[in-house]
XYZ file of C-alpha atoms in Angstrom:
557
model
C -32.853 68.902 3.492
C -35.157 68.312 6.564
C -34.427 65.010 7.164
C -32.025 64.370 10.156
C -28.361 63.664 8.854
C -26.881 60.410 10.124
C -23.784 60.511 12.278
C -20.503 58.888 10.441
C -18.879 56.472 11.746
C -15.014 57.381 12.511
C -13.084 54.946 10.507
C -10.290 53.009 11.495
C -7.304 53.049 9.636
C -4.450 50.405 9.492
C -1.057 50.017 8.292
C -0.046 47.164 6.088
C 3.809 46.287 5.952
C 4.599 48.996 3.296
C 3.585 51.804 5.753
C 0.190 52.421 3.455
C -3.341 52.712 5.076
C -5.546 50.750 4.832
C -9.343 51.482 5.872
C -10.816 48.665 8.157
C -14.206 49.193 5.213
C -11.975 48.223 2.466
C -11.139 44.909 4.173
C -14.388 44.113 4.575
C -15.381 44.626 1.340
C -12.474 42.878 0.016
C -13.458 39.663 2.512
C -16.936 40.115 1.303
C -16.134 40.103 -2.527
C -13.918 36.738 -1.525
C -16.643 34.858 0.123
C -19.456 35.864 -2.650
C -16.824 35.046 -5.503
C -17.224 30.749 -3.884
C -20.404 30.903 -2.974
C -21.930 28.288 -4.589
C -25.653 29.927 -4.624
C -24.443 32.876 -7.107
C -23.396 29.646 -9.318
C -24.751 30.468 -13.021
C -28.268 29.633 -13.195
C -30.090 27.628 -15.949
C -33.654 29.501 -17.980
C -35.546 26.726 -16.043
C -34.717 28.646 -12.880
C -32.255 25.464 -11.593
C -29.099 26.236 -10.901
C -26.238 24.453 -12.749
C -22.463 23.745 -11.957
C -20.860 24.910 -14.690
C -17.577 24.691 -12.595
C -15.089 22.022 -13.255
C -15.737 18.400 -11.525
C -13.048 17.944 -10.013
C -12.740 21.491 -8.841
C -11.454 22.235 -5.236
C -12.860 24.901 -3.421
C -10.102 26.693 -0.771
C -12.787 26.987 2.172
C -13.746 23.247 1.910
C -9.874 22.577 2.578
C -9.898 23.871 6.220
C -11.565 21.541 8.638
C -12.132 24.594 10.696
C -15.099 25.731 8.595
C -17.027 22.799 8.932
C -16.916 22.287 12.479
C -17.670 25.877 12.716
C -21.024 24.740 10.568
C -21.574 21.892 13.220
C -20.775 23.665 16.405
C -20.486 27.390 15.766
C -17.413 29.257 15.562
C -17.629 29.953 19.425
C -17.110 25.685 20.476
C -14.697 25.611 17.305
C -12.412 28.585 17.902
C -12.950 29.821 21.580
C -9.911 31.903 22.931
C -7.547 31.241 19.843
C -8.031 34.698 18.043
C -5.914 36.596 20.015
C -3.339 34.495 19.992
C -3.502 34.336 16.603
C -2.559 37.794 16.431
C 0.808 37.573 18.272
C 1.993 34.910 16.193
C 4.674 35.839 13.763
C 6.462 34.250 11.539
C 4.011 32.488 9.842
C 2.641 31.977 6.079
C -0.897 31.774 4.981
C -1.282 28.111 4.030
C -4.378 26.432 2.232
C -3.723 22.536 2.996
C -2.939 23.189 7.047
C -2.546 25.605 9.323
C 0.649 26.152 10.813
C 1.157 25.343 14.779
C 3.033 27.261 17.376
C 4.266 24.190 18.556
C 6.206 23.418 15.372
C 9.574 24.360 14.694
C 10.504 27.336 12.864
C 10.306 26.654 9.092
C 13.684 26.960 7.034
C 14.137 25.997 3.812
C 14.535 22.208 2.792
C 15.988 21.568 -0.356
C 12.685 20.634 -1.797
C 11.578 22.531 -4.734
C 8.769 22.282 -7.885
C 9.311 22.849 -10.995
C 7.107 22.859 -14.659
C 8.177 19.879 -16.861
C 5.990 20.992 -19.634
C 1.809 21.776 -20.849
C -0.028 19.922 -22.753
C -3.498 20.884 -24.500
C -4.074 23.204 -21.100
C -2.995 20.315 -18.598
C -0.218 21.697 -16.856
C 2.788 18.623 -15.424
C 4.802 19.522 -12.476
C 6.866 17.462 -10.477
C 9.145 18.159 -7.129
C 12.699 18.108 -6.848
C 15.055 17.179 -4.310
C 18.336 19.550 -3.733
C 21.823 17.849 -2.838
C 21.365 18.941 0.404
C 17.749 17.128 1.163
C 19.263 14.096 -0.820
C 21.901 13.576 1.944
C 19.606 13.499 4.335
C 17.294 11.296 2.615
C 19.894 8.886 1.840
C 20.268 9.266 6.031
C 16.751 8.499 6.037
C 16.892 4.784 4.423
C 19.677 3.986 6.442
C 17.678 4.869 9.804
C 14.705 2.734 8.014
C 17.219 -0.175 7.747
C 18.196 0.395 11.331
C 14.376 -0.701 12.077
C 14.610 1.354 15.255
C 12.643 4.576 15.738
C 14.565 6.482 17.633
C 16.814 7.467 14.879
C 14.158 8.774 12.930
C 13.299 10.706 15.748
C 17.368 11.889 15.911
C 16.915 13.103 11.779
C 14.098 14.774 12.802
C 15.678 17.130 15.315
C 17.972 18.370 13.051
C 16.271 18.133 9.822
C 12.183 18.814 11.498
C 10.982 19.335 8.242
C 12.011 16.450 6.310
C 8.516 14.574 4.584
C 9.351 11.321 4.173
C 10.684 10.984 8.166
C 7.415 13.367 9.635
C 5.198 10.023 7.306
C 7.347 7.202 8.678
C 7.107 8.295 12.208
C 3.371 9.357 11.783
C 2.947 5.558 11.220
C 4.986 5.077 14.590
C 2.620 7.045 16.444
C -0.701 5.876 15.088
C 0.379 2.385 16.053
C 1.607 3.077 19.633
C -1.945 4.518 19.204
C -1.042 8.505 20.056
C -3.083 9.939 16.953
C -3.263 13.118 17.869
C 0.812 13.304 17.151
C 0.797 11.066 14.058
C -2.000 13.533 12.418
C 0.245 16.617 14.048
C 3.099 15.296 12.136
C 1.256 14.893 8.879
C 0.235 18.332 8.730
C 3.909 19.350 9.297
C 4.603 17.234 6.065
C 1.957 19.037 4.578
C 3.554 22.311 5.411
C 6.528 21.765 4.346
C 5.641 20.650 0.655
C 3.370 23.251 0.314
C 6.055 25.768 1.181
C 7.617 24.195 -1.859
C 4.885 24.965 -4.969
C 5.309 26.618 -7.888
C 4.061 30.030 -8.035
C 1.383 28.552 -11.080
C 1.160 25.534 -9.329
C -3.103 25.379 -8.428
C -4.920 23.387 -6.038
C -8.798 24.433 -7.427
C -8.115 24.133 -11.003
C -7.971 20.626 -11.754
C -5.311 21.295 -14.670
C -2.494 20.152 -12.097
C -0.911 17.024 -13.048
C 2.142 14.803 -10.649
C 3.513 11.735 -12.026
C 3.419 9.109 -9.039
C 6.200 7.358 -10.604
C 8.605 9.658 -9.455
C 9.576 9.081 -6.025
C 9.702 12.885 -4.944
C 6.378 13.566 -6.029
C 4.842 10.118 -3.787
C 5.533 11.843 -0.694
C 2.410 14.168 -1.508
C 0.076 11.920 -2.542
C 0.332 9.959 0.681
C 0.554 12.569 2.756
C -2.752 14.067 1.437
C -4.425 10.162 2.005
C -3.289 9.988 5.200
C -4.287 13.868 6.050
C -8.059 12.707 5.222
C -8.271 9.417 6.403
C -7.505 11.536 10.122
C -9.950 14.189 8.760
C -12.512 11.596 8.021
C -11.999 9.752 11.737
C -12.191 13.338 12.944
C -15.734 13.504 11.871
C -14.995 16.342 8.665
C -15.920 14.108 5.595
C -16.819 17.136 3.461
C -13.623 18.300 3.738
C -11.422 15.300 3.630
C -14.140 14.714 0.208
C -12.234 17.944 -0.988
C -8.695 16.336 -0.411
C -10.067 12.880 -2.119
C -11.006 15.563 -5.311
C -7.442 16.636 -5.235
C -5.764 13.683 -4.968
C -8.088 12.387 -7.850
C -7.074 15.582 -9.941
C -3.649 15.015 -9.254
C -3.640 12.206 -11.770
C -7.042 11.043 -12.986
C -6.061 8.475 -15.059
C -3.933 6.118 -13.157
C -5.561 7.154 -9.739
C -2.035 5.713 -8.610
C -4.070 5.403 -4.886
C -7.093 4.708 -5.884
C -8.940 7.281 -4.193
C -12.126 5.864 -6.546
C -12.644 3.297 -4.055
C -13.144 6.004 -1.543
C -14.883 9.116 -3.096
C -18.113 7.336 -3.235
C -18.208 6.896 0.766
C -17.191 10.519 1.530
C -19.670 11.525 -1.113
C -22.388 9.677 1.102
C -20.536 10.916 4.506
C -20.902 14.347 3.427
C -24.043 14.550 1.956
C -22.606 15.246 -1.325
C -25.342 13.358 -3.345
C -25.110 15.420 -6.606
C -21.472 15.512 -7.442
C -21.631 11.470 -6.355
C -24.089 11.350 -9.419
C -22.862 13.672 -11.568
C -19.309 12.034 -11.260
C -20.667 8.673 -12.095
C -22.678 10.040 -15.465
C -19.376 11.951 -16.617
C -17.057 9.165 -15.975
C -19.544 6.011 -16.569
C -18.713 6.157 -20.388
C -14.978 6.062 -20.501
C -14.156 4.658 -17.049
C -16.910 2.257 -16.342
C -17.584 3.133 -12.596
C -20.040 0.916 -12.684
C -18.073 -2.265 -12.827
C -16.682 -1.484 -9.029
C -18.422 -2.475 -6.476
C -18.746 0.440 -4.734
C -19.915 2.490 -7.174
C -22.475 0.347 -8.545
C -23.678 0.418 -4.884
C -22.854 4.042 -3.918
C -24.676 5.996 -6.859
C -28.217 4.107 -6.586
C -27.907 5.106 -2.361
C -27.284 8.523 -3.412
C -30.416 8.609 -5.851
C -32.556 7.089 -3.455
C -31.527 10.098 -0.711
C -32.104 12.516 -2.873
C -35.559 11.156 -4.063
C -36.071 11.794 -0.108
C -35.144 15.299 -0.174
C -38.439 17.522 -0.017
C -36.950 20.753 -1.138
C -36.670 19.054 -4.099
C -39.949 18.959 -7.144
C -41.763 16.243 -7.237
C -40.816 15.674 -10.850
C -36.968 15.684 -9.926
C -38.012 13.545 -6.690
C -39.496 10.627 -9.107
C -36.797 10.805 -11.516
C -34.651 10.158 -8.944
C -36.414 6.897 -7.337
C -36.952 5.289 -10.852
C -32.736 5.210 -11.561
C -32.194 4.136 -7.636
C -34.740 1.025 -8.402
C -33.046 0.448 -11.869
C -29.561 0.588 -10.422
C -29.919 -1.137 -7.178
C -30.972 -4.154 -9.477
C -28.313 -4.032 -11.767
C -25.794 -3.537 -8.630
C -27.238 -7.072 -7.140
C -27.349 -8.982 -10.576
C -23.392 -8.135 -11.167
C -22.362 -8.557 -7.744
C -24.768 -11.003 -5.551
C -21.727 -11.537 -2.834
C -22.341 -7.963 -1.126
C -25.929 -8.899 -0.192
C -25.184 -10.942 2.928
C -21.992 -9.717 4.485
C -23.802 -6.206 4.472
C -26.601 -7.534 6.368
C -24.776 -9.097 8.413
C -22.948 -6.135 9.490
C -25.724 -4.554 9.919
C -27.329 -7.066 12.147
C -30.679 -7.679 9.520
C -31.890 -10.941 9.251
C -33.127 -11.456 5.524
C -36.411 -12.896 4.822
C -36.590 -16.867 4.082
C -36.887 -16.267 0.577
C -33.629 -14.475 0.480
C -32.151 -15.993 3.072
C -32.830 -19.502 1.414
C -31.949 -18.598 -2.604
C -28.285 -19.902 -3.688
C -27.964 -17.015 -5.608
C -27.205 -14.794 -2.804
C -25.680 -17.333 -0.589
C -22.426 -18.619 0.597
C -22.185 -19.882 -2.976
C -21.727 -16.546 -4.511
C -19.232 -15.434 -2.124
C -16.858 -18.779 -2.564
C -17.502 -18.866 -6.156
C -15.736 -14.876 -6.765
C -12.136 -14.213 -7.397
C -9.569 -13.475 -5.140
C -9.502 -9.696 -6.916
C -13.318 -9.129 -6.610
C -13.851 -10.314 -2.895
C -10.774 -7.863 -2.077
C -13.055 -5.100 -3.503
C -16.284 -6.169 -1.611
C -14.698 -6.715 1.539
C -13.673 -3.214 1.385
C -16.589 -1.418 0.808
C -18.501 -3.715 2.940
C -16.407 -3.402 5.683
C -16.119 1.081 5.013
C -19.672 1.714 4.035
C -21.866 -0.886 5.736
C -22.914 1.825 8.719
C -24.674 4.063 5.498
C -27.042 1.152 5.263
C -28.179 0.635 8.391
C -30.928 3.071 8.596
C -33.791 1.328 8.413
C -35.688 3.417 5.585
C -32.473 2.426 3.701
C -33.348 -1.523 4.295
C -36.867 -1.275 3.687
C -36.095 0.187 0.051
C -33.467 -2.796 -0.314
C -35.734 -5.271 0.179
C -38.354 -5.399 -2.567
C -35.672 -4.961 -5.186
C -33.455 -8.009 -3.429
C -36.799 -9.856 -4.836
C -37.178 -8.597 -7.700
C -34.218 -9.875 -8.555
C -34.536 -13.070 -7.186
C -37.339 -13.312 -9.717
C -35.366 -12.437 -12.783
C -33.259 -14.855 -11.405
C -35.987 -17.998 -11.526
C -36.827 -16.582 -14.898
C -33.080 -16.749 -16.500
C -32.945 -13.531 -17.142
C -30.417 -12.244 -20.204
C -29.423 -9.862 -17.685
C -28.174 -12.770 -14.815
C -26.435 -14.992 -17.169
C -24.324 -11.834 -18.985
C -23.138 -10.354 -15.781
C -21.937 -13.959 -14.608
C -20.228 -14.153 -17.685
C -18.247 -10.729 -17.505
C -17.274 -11.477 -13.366
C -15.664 -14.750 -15.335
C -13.242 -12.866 -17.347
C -13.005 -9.833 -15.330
C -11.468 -9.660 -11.929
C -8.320 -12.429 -12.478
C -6.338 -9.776 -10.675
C -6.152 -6.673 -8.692
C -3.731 -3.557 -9.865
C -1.493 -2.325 -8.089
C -3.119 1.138 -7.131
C -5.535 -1.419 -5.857
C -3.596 -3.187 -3.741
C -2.032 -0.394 -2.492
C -5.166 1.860 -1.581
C -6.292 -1.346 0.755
C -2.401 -1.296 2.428
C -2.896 2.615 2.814
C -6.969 2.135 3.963
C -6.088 -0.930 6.873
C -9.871 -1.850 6.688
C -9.155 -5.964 8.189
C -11.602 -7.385 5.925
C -9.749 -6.572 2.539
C -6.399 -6.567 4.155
C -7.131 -10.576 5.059
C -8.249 -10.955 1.273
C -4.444 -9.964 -0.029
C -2.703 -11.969 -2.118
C 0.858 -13.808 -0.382
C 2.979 -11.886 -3.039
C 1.910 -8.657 -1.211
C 1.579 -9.473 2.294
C 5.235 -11.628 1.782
C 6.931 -8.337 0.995
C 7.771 -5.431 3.341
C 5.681 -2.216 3.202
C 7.067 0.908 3.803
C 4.838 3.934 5.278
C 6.757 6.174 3.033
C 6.724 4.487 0.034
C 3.995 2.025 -0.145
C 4.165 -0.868 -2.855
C 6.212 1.399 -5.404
C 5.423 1.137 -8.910
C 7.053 -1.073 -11.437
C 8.034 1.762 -13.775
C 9.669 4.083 -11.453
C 11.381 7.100 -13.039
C 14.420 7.537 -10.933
C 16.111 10.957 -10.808
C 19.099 10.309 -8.424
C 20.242 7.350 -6.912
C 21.717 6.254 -3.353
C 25.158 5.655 -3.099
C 26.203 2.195 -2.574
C 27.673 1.709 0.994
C 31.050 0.668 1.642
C 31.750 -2.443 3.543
C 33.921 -1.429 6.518
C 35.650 -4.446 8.199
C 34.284 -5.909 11.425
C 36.957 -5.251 13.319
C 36.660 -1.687 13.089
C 36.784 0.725 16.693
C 33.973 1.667 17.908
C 35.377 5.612 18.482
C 35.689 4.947 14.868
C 32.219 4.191 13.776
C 31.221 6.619 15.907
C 32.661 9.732 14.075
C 32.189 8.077 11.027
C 28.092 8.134 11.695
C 28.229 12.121 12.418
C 30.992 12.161 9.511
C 30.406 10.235 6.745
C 33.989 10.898 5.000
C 35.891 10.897 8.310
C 38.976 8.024 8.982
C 40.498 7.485 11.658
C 44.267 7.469 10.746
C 46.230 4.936 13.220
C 43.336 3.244 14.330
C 45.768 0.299 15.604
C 44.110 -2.987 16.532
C 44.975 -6.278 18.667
C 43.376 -8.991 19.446
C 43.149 -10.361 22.966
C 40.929 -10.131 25.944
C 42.320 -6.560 27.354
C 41.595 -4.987 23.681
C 37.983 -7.010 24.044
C 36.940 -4.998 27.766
C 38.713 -1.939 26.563
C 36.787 -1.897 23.780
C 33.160 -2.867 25.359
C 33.943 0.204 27.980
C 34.372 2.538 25.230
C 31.066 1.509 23.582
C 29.223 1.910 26.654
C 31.078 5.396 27.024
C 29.982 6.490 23.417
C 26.361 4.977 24.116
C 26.085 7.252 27.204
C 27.628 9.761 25.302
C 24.831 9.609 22.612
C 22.237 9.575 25.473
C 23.197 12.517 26.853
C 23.193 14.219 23.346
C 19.884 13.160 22.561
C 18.333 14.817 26.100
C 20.715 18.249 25.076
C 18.569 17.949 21.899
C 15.220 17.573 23.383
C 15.493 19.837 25.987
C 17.855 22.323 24.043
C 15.750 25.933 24.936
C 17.151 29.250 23.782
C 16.905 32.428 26.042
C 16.207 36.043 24.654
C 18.699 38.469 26.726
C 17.437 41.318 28.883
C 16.056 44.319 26.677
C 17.503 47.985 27.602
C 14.013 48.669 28.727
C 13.992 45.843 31.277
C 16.654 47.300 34.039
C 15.516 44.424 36.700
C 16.623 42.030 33.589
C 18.357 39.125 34.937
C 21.620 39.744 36.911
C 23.703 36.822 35.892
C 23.574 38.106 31.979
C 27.743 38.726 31.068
């Protein structure tokens, strides 16, 4: 009773939207209980004291999904953030998102005509798939026919009127990256992002894993590559733990067919983020029934990430040692199966080899000449994505005994040399699909030279990259009736803002008045469509004067 009593702190109180209050204590504890409930340090914890993962492997954790968080980890939230929060606050209008955050900048969000619905469950797998209303069908079937057009700008013209429409925000994304303005092309794939998310089921999960989308449905492609291309930009950006996070949802998105092979790419962002565990854990849960290590960059990849980890003092000594006797085993079974990655990597990471190995036909131009097409298209991807995690030199001076070593198994005929020669001789005729188009999707120039003419012959579409063979088609576009040459151009003109419209009496003659009349009335309706297009760019919409404002603007009627 003598002790001095503590003053209490006066607590706020707010309102949420149904007029209840809400104490300013509660929220915290609520944001508290959020942030302990994904921390992965109260993770269940083994009786030798080590903690264990007992989560899901392909689970997706929502704070890893904003790019946001890990700058803030980099830079601290003041460089990240700076004078954004209270503009934050004044915005309205806009839904909580996981996969982006809504801009300011974007236009106001209506709904689309896209929509998700549950086909069925299977053995707790749970298959969903997107639909596309009558409504978002017209304009997608507008779409192909500015795609046939070849020209831009009226992808640009669907997008002012439709600025929500996926498959025109990915095509002109590509646009942009090419005329080499990135920070619109990524801008516009978030807006793609936005609007599909605004389109989920209400059971439809991003963490669980238990998500399926069949990629051979064309409305469900759209958000595959739009997630690809949102962490390639991520991954340029310098956020590879977080565009890692995307590649786990893609993969979980369809695990089996991978239908971008996004297994040619976890391993790097594994390495990029310092994500050394799952990398391993990944490749001893899926070795068995997928046979990782028969890629390249996997068979590469895991022995790396053993070998950083054996560098890692936090970790025992016993762990530590472990760790450096499967890197040494692996790194020699990586360069018995595939002797062509030796060289290129050191050559792209400016390291002269020894004489020895420099010398040895096993690792020389032989073994890259000697490969099929399907195998040097794998190499000359990962060499040409992951060469710049070798070039540390502590990486190259653990390379290098093990390069002999297996130069001496080599001299000796090993069982070893002579079995994995014989499985790169039956294996590798030819790439997949998902293969070839992960490399399209990836543009790294030394696998894109190694395509084969049947896919570099054909035309590849941003949207809809290398489709597969066994689409399942839901609705299909009408065919296009042939209108004769000869019709006016006032004509075509209403016809392209009304597709049903005719123009009874459209009386025509031939002869050289009819030919100039005609050519002035094209260049009337061409400066007629200019002059639409600035009304639709520049198209702003004024608020009138408020009662409470009487030195409003005097013109107001």
């Amino acid at each position: 009773s003598n002790k001095p009593r503590k003053k209490k702190k006066k607590r706020k109180t707010k309102k949420n939207s149904a007029g209840e209050t809400v104490e300013d204590n509660d929220l915290e504890d609520i944001e508290s209980l959020l942030e302990r409930i994904e921390d992965p340090r109260l993770a269940p914890q083994s009786q030798g004291g080590l903690s264990t993962d007992s989560r899901p492997l392909l689970y997706v954790e929502h704070r890893n999904l904003n790019p946001e968080n890990e700058l803030k980890r980099y830079f601290g939230a003041r460089a990240v953030l700076g004078d954004q929060r209270p503009r934050q606050r004044q915005r309205q209008y806009v839904r909580s998102m996981w996969l982006t955050a809504p801009k300011n900048t974007w236009p106001r969000y209506s709904k689309t005509g896209i929509t998700m619905q549950l086909l069925d469950t299977r053995r707790g797998v749970q298959h969903f798939t997107f639909e596309h209303h009558r409504e978002y069908q017209q304009v997608q079937f507008k779409f192909l026919d500015a795609v046939e057009s070849m020209d831009p700008n009226n992808i640009v013209l669907l997008l002012q009127m439709n600025p929500y429409h996926v498959d025109s925000l990915l095509q002109l994304s590509d646009v942009c990256r090419m005329q080499e303005d990135q920070e619109m092309a990524r801008d516009l794939i978030e807006r793609a992002l936005y609007s599909l998310e605004c389109a989920f089921h209400p059971v439809f999960s991003l963490t669980s894993g238990t998500c399926r989308l069949d990629y051979r449905r064309p409305e469900n492609r759209a958000f595959f590559l739009a997630l690809f291309k949102h962490l390639m930009f991520l991954e340029k950006r310098g956020c590879p733990r977080t565009a890692l996070e995307f590649c786990k949802l893609i993969l979980s998105l369809d695990p089996e067919d991978d239908p971008l092979c996004v297994l040619l790419l976890i391993d790097f962002l594994s390495l990029r983020a310092r994500e050394y565990s799952f990398l391993t854990r990944l490749f001893q849960e899926w070795e068995s029934h997928r046979n990782l290590s028969q890629l390249p960059n996997f068979a590469f990849s895991v022995p790396l990430a053993y070998f950083f980890l054996s560098q890692q003092e936090e970790r025992p000594e016993l762990e530590r040692g472990q760790a450096r006797e499967r890197a040494a085993r692996l790194i020699q079974l990586a360069l018995i199966m595939f002797p062509s990655v030796l060289m290129p990597l050191l050559d792209h990471c400016s390291v002269q080899p020894d004489a020895r190995v420099a010398s040895h036909p096993f690792f020389g131009l032989n073994a890259q000449i000697s490969q099929s097409p399907a195998l040097n298209q794998l190499t000359s991807l990962y060499v040409g994505r992951t060469h710049a995690l070798w070039k540390d030199p502590a990486v190259m001076a653990w390379l290098e005994p093990h390069a002999h070593e297996v130069l001496r198994m080599v001299d000796a005929r090993d069982a070893l040399v002579q079995e994995a020669e014989h499985k790169r001789k039956i294996r590798y005729q030819s790439a997949p699909r998902n293969i070839y188009r992960h490399i399209i999707l990836s543009e790294m120039k030394e696998a894109t030279a190694a395509l084969p003419l049947e896919v570099t012959s054909q035309p590849v579409m941003g949207f809809d990259p290398l489709p597969p063979l066994d689409s399942i088609v839901s609705y299909t576009r009408p065919e296009r009736t042939s209108h004769p040459s000869n019709e006016s151009t006032l004509s075509l003109f209403f016809r392209s803002l009304l597709p049903n419209f005719n123009l009874q009496g459209d009386i025509r003659h031939d002869g050289d008045d009819e030919a100039g009349a005609a050519q002035d009335l094209n260049q009337g309706v061409n400066r007629l469509m200019a002059a639409m297009r600035d009304m639709l760019a520049n198209i702003q919409f004024q608020e009138p004067p408020r009662e409470d404002n009487p030195e409003g603007d005097g013109d107001w009627d």
